[in-house]
Amino acid sequence: MFSRRCVWVNGPVIVGAGPSGLAVAAGLREQGVPYVILERAACIASLWQNRTYDRLKLHLPKQFCQLPNYPFPDHYPEYPSKKQFVDYLESYTAHHDIRPHFNESVDSAKYDEACRLWRVRTTGPDGEVEYICQWLVVATGENADPVVPDVEGLVSFGGEVVHACDYKSGDRFKGKKVLVVGCGNSGMEVSLDLCNHGARPAMVVRNAVHVLPREMFGKSTFELAMMMMKWLPLWLVDKLLLFFTWMILGSTESLGLKRPDIGPLALKNYGRTPVLDIGALEKIRSKEIQLVPGIQRFSCASVELTSGEQLDIDAVVLATGYRSNVPYWLHETEFFGKNGFPKTPFPHGWKGKSGLYAAGFTRRGLSGLSADAIKISQDIAGVWKDDLKQKKQKVPTHRRCISTF
């Protein structure tokens, strides 16, 4: 019990040094509030740096993806590449003098009712540490851990099985028959990348999916939707988007991609994002990407589909998404649900009770996390500055709590 080092933090502890955590840290730095930011990986934005494919670009124009008060460089293209976005985040981190504690994994975080403080226990290069703080910012994001489905026979499949988080390029799959499980943005882009590298992908399509063009009439689809929503109700914007999509892309249902009954923007409220097409539909039309139904079971060198068809394959790419890891370490059930997301829907899901905050769980990408970061940093700074101004020193109480270890 005496091997754990205790550290008092005169400000919040931020868990996660991805875009969300960095944006909160920058906002606090600008207002003079001290903080500690913890990151389990060896770098900032580990999802972007270590668990994304090489061809990845931002799906939205850069002006909708910038962090607060820090625009992208003028020479960046409208849709920055993965490397450019990582470079932007590195520059952002240096500009705001953000210094995360790398390779420090949070084992547990719990609110101590007796002391009215958070206890955050970690394991890192310096061994076990317990941070004591008044505020806790959860910024581990929506995509902390990959989801691997439990499919009959997958463990006995003789070919290569890789999750999209470990997929980098289709180069090593040249000439191979690859089953891509999932038809979201990742599944579509991986399938397209496999085609471009001479592989023969078959993409599993189990559910209805909205596929929209990335741009409409010279503007990004997202920008056009935001403009229309200033004047029109959501249901009408959805109908217009689908009509424009039909004009540009034609019928996707004729290709085997059934559309959901709910419109693409309304569906985002349920955590499902429409696919922005960057070339995969053309490959589907030309049969270079084969669409197949759900999976029944795998065998050594093939897969049996729900249609009864047997498909010979050489490899499997699981584009099955990610999940929040918050339930594994945060001992709190009032603000966060079992799925690791705040129970309160956007735009009010950024603040809980007892100094608990959530950044980057809006299901609205980089623009949503920026809005969270601004509100969180301003809220904490307001309380922190009031405490200083009124000279309400609570240090003796804190010391009595810490001395009980």
CSV table of C-alpha atoms in Angstrom, one decimal:
chain,number,residue,atom,x,y,z
A,1,MET,CA,0.0,0.0,0.0
A,2,PHE,CA,3.0,2.3,0.4
A,3,SER,CA,4.4,1.7,-3.1
A,4,ARG,CA,1.9,4.0,-4.7
A,5,ARG,CA,3.0,7.6,-5.0
A,6,CYS,CA,0.3,10.2,-4.3
A,7,VAL,CA,0.2,13.5,-6.3
A,8,TRP,CA,-2.0,16.5,-5.6
A,9,VAL,CA,-3.1,18.3,-8.8
A,10,ASN,CA,-4.1,21.9,-8.3
A,11,GLY,CA,-6.4,21.7,-11.3
A,12,PRO,CA,-8.0,19.0,-13.4
A,13,VAL,CA,-6.7,15.7,-14.5
A,14,ILE,CA,-7.3,15.1,-18.2
A,15,VAL,CA,-7.4,11.5,-19.4
A,16,GLY,CA,-6.4,11.2,-23.0
A,17,ALA,CA,-4.1,13.2,-25.2
A,18,GLY,CA,-6.0,12.9,-28.4
A,19,PRO,CA,-7.6,16.0,-30.1
A,20,SER,CA,-10.2,16.3,-27.3
A,21,GLY,CA,-7.7,16.2,-24.4
A,22,LEU,CA,-5.3,18.6,-26.2
A,23,ALA,CA,-8.1,21.1,-26.9
A,24,VAL,CA,-9.2,21.1,-23.3
A,25,ALA,CA,-5.6,21.5,-22.1
A,26,ALA,CA,-5.0,24.4,-24.5
A,27,GLY,CA,-8.1,26.2,-23.2
A,28,LEU,CA,-7.0,25.7,-19.6
A,29,ARG,CA,-3.4,26.9,-20.5
A,30,GLU,CA,-4.8,30.1,-22.1
A,31,GLN,CA,-6.6,30.9,-18.8
A,32,GLY,CA,-3.7,30.0,-16.5
A,33,VAL,CA,-5.2,26.9,-15.0
A,34,PRO,CA,-2.8,24.1,-14.1
A,35,TYR,CA,-3.6,20.6,-15.2
A,36,VAL,CA,-2.1,17.1,-15.7
A,37,ILE,CA,-2.8,15.2,-18.9
A,38,LEU,CA,-2.4,11.5,-19.0
A,39,GLU,CA,-1.9,9.4,-22.1
A,40,ARG,CA,-1.5,5.6,-22.2
A,41,ALA,CA,0.4,5.6,-25.6
A,42,ALA,CA,3.8,7.0,-26.3
A,43,CYS,CA,2.5,9.9,-28.4
A,44,ILE,CA,-0.3,12.3,-28.8
A,45,ALA,CA,-3.3,11.3,-31.0
A,46,SER,CA,-2.3,7.7,-30.9
A,47,LEU,CA,-5.4,6.6,-32.9
A,48,TRP,CA,-4.4,8.9,-35.7
A,49,GLN,CA,-0.7,8.0,-35.6
A,50,ASN,CA,-0.8,4.3,-34.9
A,51,ARG,CA,-4.2,2.9,-35.8
A,52,THR,CA,-5.3,4.5,-39.1
A,53,TYR,CA,-4.6,3.5,-42.7
A,54,ASP,CA,-2.1,5.4,-44.9
A,55,ARG,CA,-4.6,6.8,-47.4
A,56,LEU,CA,-6.8,8.4,-44.7
A,57,LYS,CA,-7.8,12.0,-45.2
A,58,LEU,CA,-10.2,14.2,-43.2
A,59,HIS,CA,-13.7,13.6,-44.4
A,60,LEU,CA,-14.7,17.2,-43.9
A,61,PRO,CA,-13.1,20.4,-45.1
A,62,LYS,CA,-10.4,21.7,-42.8
A,63,GLN,CA,-12.3,24.7,-41.5
A,64,PHE,CA,-14.7,22.3,-39.8
A,65,CYS,CA,-11.9,20.2,-38.2
A,66,GLN,CA,-9.6,22.8,-36.7
A,67,LEU,CA,-9.2,23.0,-32.9
A,68,PRO,CA,-10.2,26.2,-31.1
A,69,ASN,CA,-8.4,29.3,-32.1
A,70,TYR,CA,-5.8,27.5,-34.2
A,71,PRO,CA,-6.6,27.3,-37.9
A,72,PHE,CA,-4.9,24.9,-40.3
A,73,PRO,CA,-2.0,26.4,-42.4
A,74,ASP,CA,-3.1,28.1,-45.5
A,75,HIS,CA,-1.1,25.8,-47.8
A,76,TYR,CA,-2.9,22.7,-46.5
A,77,PRO,CA,-5.4,21.2,-49.0
A,78,GLU,CA,-9.2,21.4,-48.2
A,79,TYR,CA,-9.1,17.8,-47.0
A,80,PRO,CA,-5.8,17.3,-45.2
A,81,SER,CA,-4.1,13.9,-45.1
A,82,LYS,CA,-3.4,11.8,-42.1
A,83,LYS,CA,0.2,13.0,-41.9
A,84,GLN,CA,-0.8,16.7,-42.3
A,85,PHE,CA,-3.4,16.4,-39.5
A,86,VAL,CA,-0.9,14.7,-37.2
A,87,ASP,CA,1.6,17.5,-38.0
A,88,TYR,CA,-1.1,20.1,-37.2
A,89,LEU,CA,-1.7,18.4,-33.8
A,90,GLU,CA,2.0,18.3,-33.0
A,91,SER,CA,2.2,22.1,-33.9
A,92,TYR,CA,-0.9,22.7,-31.7
A,93,THR,CA,0.7,20.9,-28.8
A,94,ALA,CA,4.0,22.8,-29.1
A,95,HIS,CA,2.2,26.1,-29.5
A,96,HIS,CA,0.3,25.6,-26.2
A,97,ASP,CA,3.2,24.0,-24.4
A,98,ILE,CA,1.2,20.9,-23.6
A,99,ARG,CA,3.3,18.2,-22.0
A,100,PRO,CA,1.4,14.9,-21.6
A,101,HIS,CA,2.5,12.1,-19.3
A,102,PHE,CA,3.1,9.5,-21.9
A,103,ASN,CA,2.9,5.7,-21.3
A,104,GLU,CA,0.8,6.3,-18.3
A,105,SER,CA,-2.4,4.1,-18.3
A,106,VAL,CA,-5.3,4.9,-16.0
A,107,ASP,CA,-6.3,1.8,-14.0
A,108,SER,CA,-9.2,3.4,-12.2
A,109,ALA,CA,-10.8,6.7,-11.3
A,110,LYS,CA,-13.3,7.2,-8.5
A,111,TYR,CA,-14.9,10.1,-6.7
A,112,ASP,CA,-14.2,10.0,-2.9
A,113,GLU,CA,-17.3,11.3,-1.3
A,114,ALA,CA,-15.6,11.8,2.1
A,115,CYS,CA,-12.9,14.1,0.7
A,116,ARG,CA,-15.0,15.4,-2.3
A,117,LEU,CA,-12.1,14.7,-4.6
A,118,TRP,CA,-11.3,12.4,-7.5
A,119,ARG,CA,-8.7,9.7,-7.1
A,120,VAL,CA,-7.1,8.6,-10.4
A,121,ARG,CA,-4.8,5.6,-10.2
A,122,THR,CA,-2.3,5.0,-12.9
A,123,THR,CA,0.5,2.7,-13.9
A,124,GLY,CA,3.4,4.1,-15.9
A,125,PRO,CA,7.2,4.5,-16.2
A,126,ASP,CA,7.3,5.7,-12.6
A,127,GLY,CA,5.3,2.8,-11.2
A,128,GLU,CA,1.9,3.3,-9.6
A,129,VAL,CA,0.7,6.8,-9.0
A,130,GLU,CA,-2.5,8.1,-7.5
A,131,TYR,CA,-3.6,11.6,-8.6
A,132,ILE,CA,-5.9,13.6,-6.3
A,133,CYS,CA,-7.8,16.3,-8.0
A,134,GLN,CA,-11.0,18.4,-7.9
A,135,TRP,CA,-11.9,18.0,-11.5
A,136,LEU,CA,-11.7,15.0,-13.9
A,137,VAL,CA,-11.9,15.4,-17.7
A,138,VAL,CA,-12.6,12.2,-19.6
A,139,ALA,CA,-11.1,12.7,-23.1
A,140,THR,CA,-10.4,9.1,-24.1
A,141,GLY,CA,-12.9,9.5,-27.0
A,142,GLU,CA,-15.5,7.4,-28.8
A,143,ASN,CA,-12.9,5.2,-30.5
A,144,ALA,CA,-10.6,4.0,-27.8
A,145,ASP,CA,-10.7,0.3,-28.4
A,146,PRO,CA,-11.4,-1.8,-31.5
A,147,VAL,CA,-14.5,-3.9,-31.7
A,148,VAL,CA,-13.8,-7.5,-32.8
A,149,PRO,CA,-17.0,-9.5,-33.5
A,150,ASP,CA,-17.5,-13.0,-32.2
A,151,VAL,CA,-18.1,-15.0,-35.4
A,152,GLU,CA,-18.2,-18.7,-35.5
A,153,GLY,CA,-15.0,-20.2,-36.9
A,154,LEU,CA,-13.1,-17.0,-37.1
A,155,VAL,CA,-10.3,-18.2,-34.8
A,156,SER,CA,-9.8,-21.3,-37.0
A,157,PHE,CA,-9.6,-19.4,-40.3
A,158,GLY,CA,-6.3,-20.1,-41.8
A,159,GLY,CA,-5.6,-16.8,-43.5
A,160,GLU,CA,-4.7,-13.4,-42.2
A,161,VAL,CA,-7.2,-11.6,-40.0
A,162,VAL,CA,-6.6,-7.9,-39.2
A,163,HIS,CA,-8.7,-5.2,-37.7
A,164,ALA,CA,-8.9,-1.9,-39.6
A,165,CYS,CA,-6.9,-0.3,-36.8
A,166,ASP,CA,-3.9,-2.4,-37.8
A,167,TYR,CA,-4.5,-2.1,-41.6
A,168,LYS,CA,-2.1,0.3,-43.3
A,169,SER,CA,-2.2,-0.4,-47.0
A,170,GLY,CA,-3.5,-2.9,-49.5
A,171,ASP,CA,0.0,-3.4,-50.9
A,172,ARG,CA,0.6,-6.7,-49.2
A,173,PHE,CA,-2.8,-8.1,-50.3
A,174,LYS,CA,-2.1,-7.7,-54.0
A,175,GLY,CA,-3.8,-10.5,-55.9
A,176,LYS,CA,-5.6,-11.9,-52.8
A,177,LYS,CA,-9.3,-12.3,-52.2
A,178,VAL,CA,-10.1,-10.2,-49.1
A,179,LEU,CA,-13.3,-10.2,-47.1
A,180,VAL,CA,-14.0,-6.7,-45.6
A,181,VAL,CA,-16.4,-7.0,-42.7
A,182,GLY,CA,-18.3,-3.7,-42.4
A,183,CYS,CA,-19.6,-1.1,-44.9
A,184,GLY,CA,-19.1,2.2,-43.0
A,185,ASN,CA,-16.6,4.8,-44.0
A,186,SER,CA,-13.7,2.6,-43.0
A,187,GLY,CA,-15.0,-0.5,-44.8
A,188,MET,CA,-15.6,1.5,-48.0
A,189,GLU,CA,-12.2,3.1,-47.9
A,190,VAL,CA,-10.4,-0.1,-47.1
A,191,SER,CA,-12.2,-1.8,-49.9
A,192,LEU,CA,-11.3,1.0,-52.3
A,193,ASP,CA,-7.6,0.9,-51.2
A,194,LEU,CA,-7.5,-2.9,-51.7
A,195,CYS,CA,-8.9,-2.4,-55.3
A,196,ASN,CA,-6.2,0.2,-56.0
A,197,HIS,CA,-3.5,-2.2,-54.9
A,198,GLY,CA,-4.7,-5.1,-57.1
A,199,ALA,CA,-6.6,-7.1,-54.5
A,200,ARG,CA,-10.1,-8.5,-54.9
A,201,PRO,CA,-12.3,-7.3,-52.1
A,202,ALA,CA,-15.7,-8.6,-51.1
A,203,MET,CA,-17.5,-6.2,-48.6
A,204,VAL,CA,-20.1,-7.5,-46.1
A,205,VAL,CA,-23.2,-5.4,-46.1
A,206,ARG,CA,-25.6,-6.5,-43.4
A,207,ASN,CA,-27.4,-3.3,-42.6
A,208,ALA,CA,-28.9,-0.3,-44.5
A,209,VAL,CA,-26.4,2.5,-45.0
A,210,HIS,CA,-26.6,6.1,-46.3
A,211,VAL,CA,-24.0,6.8,-49.0
A,212,LEU,CA,-23.6,10.5,-49.9
A,213,PRO,CA,-21.2,12.3,-52.2
A,214,ARG,CA,-18.4,14.1,-50.4
A,215,GLU,CA,-19.3,17.2,-52.3
A,216,MET,CA,-22.4,18.7,-53.9
A,217,PHE,CA,-22.5,21.6,-56.3
A,218,GLY,CA,-18.9,22.7,-55.5
A,219,LYS,CA,-19.4,22.6,-51.7
A,220,SER,CA,-18.8,19.8,-49.2
A,221,THR,CA,-22.0,17.9,-48.4
A,222,PHE,CA,-21.5,18.8,-44.7
A,223,GLU,CA,-21.1,22.5,-45.4
A,224,LEU,CA,-24.2,22.5,-47.6
A,225,ALA,CA,-26.2,20.6,-44.9
A,226,MET,CA,-25.2,23.1,-42.3
A,227,MET,CA,-26.2,26.1,-44.5
A,228,MET,CA,-29.6,24.6,-45.2
A,229,MET,CA,-30.2,23.8,-41.5
A,230,LYS,CA,-30.0,27.5,-40.7
A,231,TRP,CA,-33.3,28.0,-42.6
A,232,LEU,CA,-35.0,24.6,-43.0
A,233,PRO,CA,-36.1,21.9,-40.6
A,234,LEU,CA,-34.0,18.7,-40.2
A,235,TRP,CA,-36.5,16.4,-42.0
A,236,LEU,CA,-36.5,18.7,-45.1
A,237,VAL,CA,-32.8,19.0,-45.2
A,238,ASP,CA,-32.5,15.2,-45.1
A,239,LYS,CA,-35.0,14.9,-48.0
A,240,LEU,CA,-33.1,17.4,-50.0
A,241,LEU,CA,-29.7,15.7,-49.4
A,242,LEU,CA,-31.2,12.4,-50.5
A,243,PHE,CA,-32.6,14.0,-53.6
A,244,PHE,CA,-29.3,15.7,-54.5
A,245,THR,CA,-27.5,12.4,-53.8
A,246,TRP,CA,-29.8,10.5,-56.2
A,247,MET,CA,-29.1,13.2,-58.9
A,248,ILE,CA,-25.3,12.8,-58.4
A,249,LEU,CA,-24.8,9.2,-57.6
A,250,GLY,CA,-28.0,7.6,-58.9
A,251,SER,CA,-29.7,4.8,-57.0
A,252,THR,CA,-27.5,3.0,-54.5
A,253,GLU,CA,-30.2,0.5,-53.7
A,254,SER,CA,-29.8,-1.0,-57.2
A,255,LEU,CA,-26.2,-1.8,-56.2
A,256,GLY,CA,-27.3,-3.6,-53.1
A,257,LEU,CA,-26.9,-0.7,-50.7
A,258,LYS,CA,-30.3,-0.2,-49.1
A,259,ARG,CA,-31.0,3.1,-47.4
A,260,PRO,CA,-32.3,3.4,-43.8
A,261,ASP,CA,-35.8,4.7,-43.2
A,262,ILE,CA,-34.3,7.6,-41.2
A,263,GLY,CA,-32.5,10.4,-43.0
A,264,PRO,CA,-28.7,10.7,-42.8
A,265,LEU,CA,-28.6,13.7,-40.5
A,266,ALA,CA,-31.4,12.4,-38.2
A,267,LEU,CA,-29.6,9.1,-38.0
A,268,LYS,CA,-26.5,10.8,-36.5
A,269,ASN,CA,-28.5,11.2,-33.4
A,270,TYR,CA,-28.4,7.5,-33.0
A,271,GLY,CA,-24.6,7.4,-33.4
A,272,ARG,CA,-24.6,6.3,-37.1
A,273,THR,CA,-22.6,8.4,-39.6
A,274,PRO,CA,-23.4,8.4,-43.3
A,275,VAL,CA,-20.7,7.2,-45.7
A,276,LEU,CA,-19.1,10.0,-47.8
A,277,ASP,CA,-18.1,8.4,-51.1
A,278,ILE,CA,-14.6,9.1,-52.5
A,279,GLY,CA,-14.6,6.5,-55.2
A,280,ALA,CA,-15.9,3.2,-53.7
A,281,LEU,CA,-19.3,3.4,-55.5
A,282,GLU,CA,-17.6,3.4,-58.9
A,283,LYS,CA,-15.7,0.2,-58.0
A,284,ILE,CA,-19.0,-1.4,-56.7
A,285,ARG,CA,-20.7,-0.6,-60.0
A,286,SER,CA,-17.8,-2.1,-62.0
A,287,LYS,CA,-18.0,-5.2,-59.7
A,288,GLU,CA,-14.4,-4.6,-58.6
A,289,ILE,CA,-15.8,-4.5,-55.1
A,290,GLN,CA,-18.2,-7.4,-54.6
A,291,LEU,CA,-21.1,-6.9,-52.1
A,292,VAL,CA,-22.1,-9.9,-50.0
A,293,PRO,CA,-24.6,-10.4,-47.2
A,294,GLY,CA,-24.0,-11.3,-43.6
A,295,ILE,CA,-21.6,-14.0,-42.4
A,296,GLN,CA,-22.8,-17.4,-41.1
A,297,ARG,CA,-19.5,-19.0,-40.2
A,298,PHE,CA,-15.8,-19.2,-41.2
A,299,SER,CA,-13.9,-22.3,-42.1
A,300,CYS,CA,-10.1,-22.8,-42.8
A,301,ALA,CA,-10.1,-21.0,-46.2
A,302,SER,CA,-13.6,-19.8,-46.9
A,303,VAL,CA,-16.6,-18.1,-45.4
A,304,GLU,CA,-20.3,-19.2,-45.5
A,305,LEU,CA,-22.7,-16.3,-46.0
A,306,THR,CA,-26.2,-16.0,-44.7
A,307,SER,CA,-27.4,-16.6,-48.2
A,308,GLY,CA,-25.9,-20.0,-48.2
A,309,GLU,CA,-23.1,-19.1,-50.6
A,310,GLN,CA,-19.6,-20.3,-49.9
A,311,LEU,CA,-16.9,-17.8,-50.7
A,312,ASP,CA,-13.2,-18.7,-50.9
A,313,ILE,CA,-11.0,-16.0,-49.3
A,314,ASP,CA,-7.4,-15.4,-48.4
A,315,ALA,CA,-7.7,-12.7,-45.7
A,316,VAL,CA,-10.2,-10.8,-43.6
A,317,VAL,CA,-10.2,-7.1,-42.7
A,318,LEU,CA,-12.5,-6.3,-39.8
A,319,ALA,CA,-13.9,-2.8,-40.4
A,320,THR,CA,-16.2,-3.3,-37.4
A,321,GLY,CA,-15.6,0.0,-35.6
A,322,TYR,CA,-14.5,1.0,-32.1
A,323,ARG,CA,-15.9,1.4,-28.6
A,324,SER,CA,-15.4,3.7,-25.7
A,325,ASN,CA,-13.3,2.2,-22.9
A,326,VAL,CA,-14.6,4.4,-20.1
A,327,PRO,CA,-16.6,1.6,-18.3
A,328,TYR,CA,-13.4,-0.3,-17.8
A,329,TRP,CA,-11.7,2.3,-15.6
A,330,LEU,CA,-14.2,5.0,-14.5
A,331,HIS,CA,-16.2,3.9,-11.4
A,332,GLU,CA,-19.2,6.1,-12.1
A,333,THR,CA,-22.6,5.2,-13.5
A,334,GLU,CA,-24.8,8.3,-13.1
A,335,PHE,CA,-23.2,10.4,-15.9
A,336,PHE,CA,-21.8,7.7,-18.2
A,337,GLY,CA,-23.8,4.8,-19.5
A,338,LYS,CA,-22.8,1.2,-19.9
A,339,ASN,CA,-21.8,2.0,-23.5
A,340,GLY,CA,-19.1,4.5,-22.3
A,341,PHE,CA,-21.0,7.6,-23.5
A,342,PRO,CA,-22.7,10.3,-21.5
A,343,LYS,CA,-26.3,9.5,-20.9
A,344,THR,CA,-27.3,13.1,-21.6
A,345,PRO,CA,-27.5,13.8,-25.3
A,346,PHE,CA,-25.7,16.5,-27.2
A,347,PRO,CA,-25.3,19.4,-26.6
A,348,HIS,CA,-25.5,18.9,-22.8
A,349,GLY,CA,-23.4,15.8,-22.4
A,350,TRP,CA,-20.2,17.6,-21.5
A,351,LYS,CA,-20.7,18.1,-17.8
A,352,GLY,CA,-21.6,15.8,-15.0
A,353,LYS,CA,-21.6,16.2,-11.2
A,354,SER,CA,-18.8,16.5,-8.7
A,355,GLY,CA,-16.3,18.0,-11.2
A,356,LEU,CA,-16.7,15.3,-13.9
A,357,TYR,CA,-16.5,16.3,-17.6
A,358,ALA,CA,-16.6,14.5,-20.9
A,359,ALA,CA,-14.9,15.8,-24.0
A,360,GLY,CA,-15.2,14.2,-27.5
A,361,PHE,CA,-18.3,12.1,-27.0
A,362,THR,CA,-20.7,14.1,-29.1
A,363,ARG,CA,-20.7,11.8,-32.2
A,364,ARG,CA,-20.1,14.9,-34.2
A,365,GLY,CA,-16.4,14.6,-35.0
A,366,LEU,CA,-13.8,17.3,-34.5
A,367,SER,CA,-16.2,20.2,-34.6
A,368,GLY,CA,-18.2,18.6,-31.7
A,369,LEU,CA,-15.2,18.0,-29.5
A,370,SER,CA,-14.0,21.6,-30.0
A,371,ALA,CA,-17.3,22.9,-28.7
A,372,ASP,CA,-17.0,20.6,-25.7
A,373,ALA,CA,-13.4,21.7,-25.0
A,374,ILE,CA,-14.3,25.4,-25.0
A,375,LYS,CA,-17.2,24.9,-22.6
A,376,ILE,CA,-15.2,22.6,-20.3
A,377,SER,CA,-12.1,24.8,-20.0
A,378,GLN,CA,-14.2,27.9,-19.4
A,379,ASP,CA,-16.3,26.2,-16.8
A,380,ILE,CA,-13.3,24.9,-14.9
A,381,ALA,CA,-11.4,28.2,-15.2
A,382,GLY,CA,-14.4,30.1,-13.8
A,383,VAL,CA,-14.5,28.0,-10.6
A,384,TRP,CA,-10.7,27.9,-10.3
A,385,LYS,CA,-10.4,31.7,-10.6
A,386,ASP,CA,-13.3,32.3,-8.1
A,387,ASP,CA,-11.5,30.0,-5.6
A,388,LEU,CA,-8.4,32.1,-5.9
A,389,LYS,CA,-10.2,35.4,-5.7
A,390,GLN,CA,-12.1,34.4,-2.6
A,391,LYS,CA,-9.1,32.8,-1.0
A,392,LYS,CA,-11.0,29.7,-0.1
A,393,GLN,CA,-8.0,27.6,0.7
A,394,LYS,CA,-8.9,23.9,1.0
A,395,VAL,CA,-5.4,22.6,1.2
A,396,PRO,CA,-5.6,21.5,4.9
A,397,THR,CA,-8.7,19.3,4.1
A,398,HIS,CA,-6.9,17.8,1.2
A,399,ARG,CA,-3.8,17.0,3.3
A,400,ARG,CA,-5.9,15.3,5.9
A,401,CYS,CA,-7.5,13.1,3.2
A,402,ILE,CA,-4.1,12.2,1.7
A,403,SER,CA,-2.6,11.4,5.1
A,404,THR,CA,-5.0,8.6,5.6
A,405,PHE,CA,-3.2,6.3,3.0
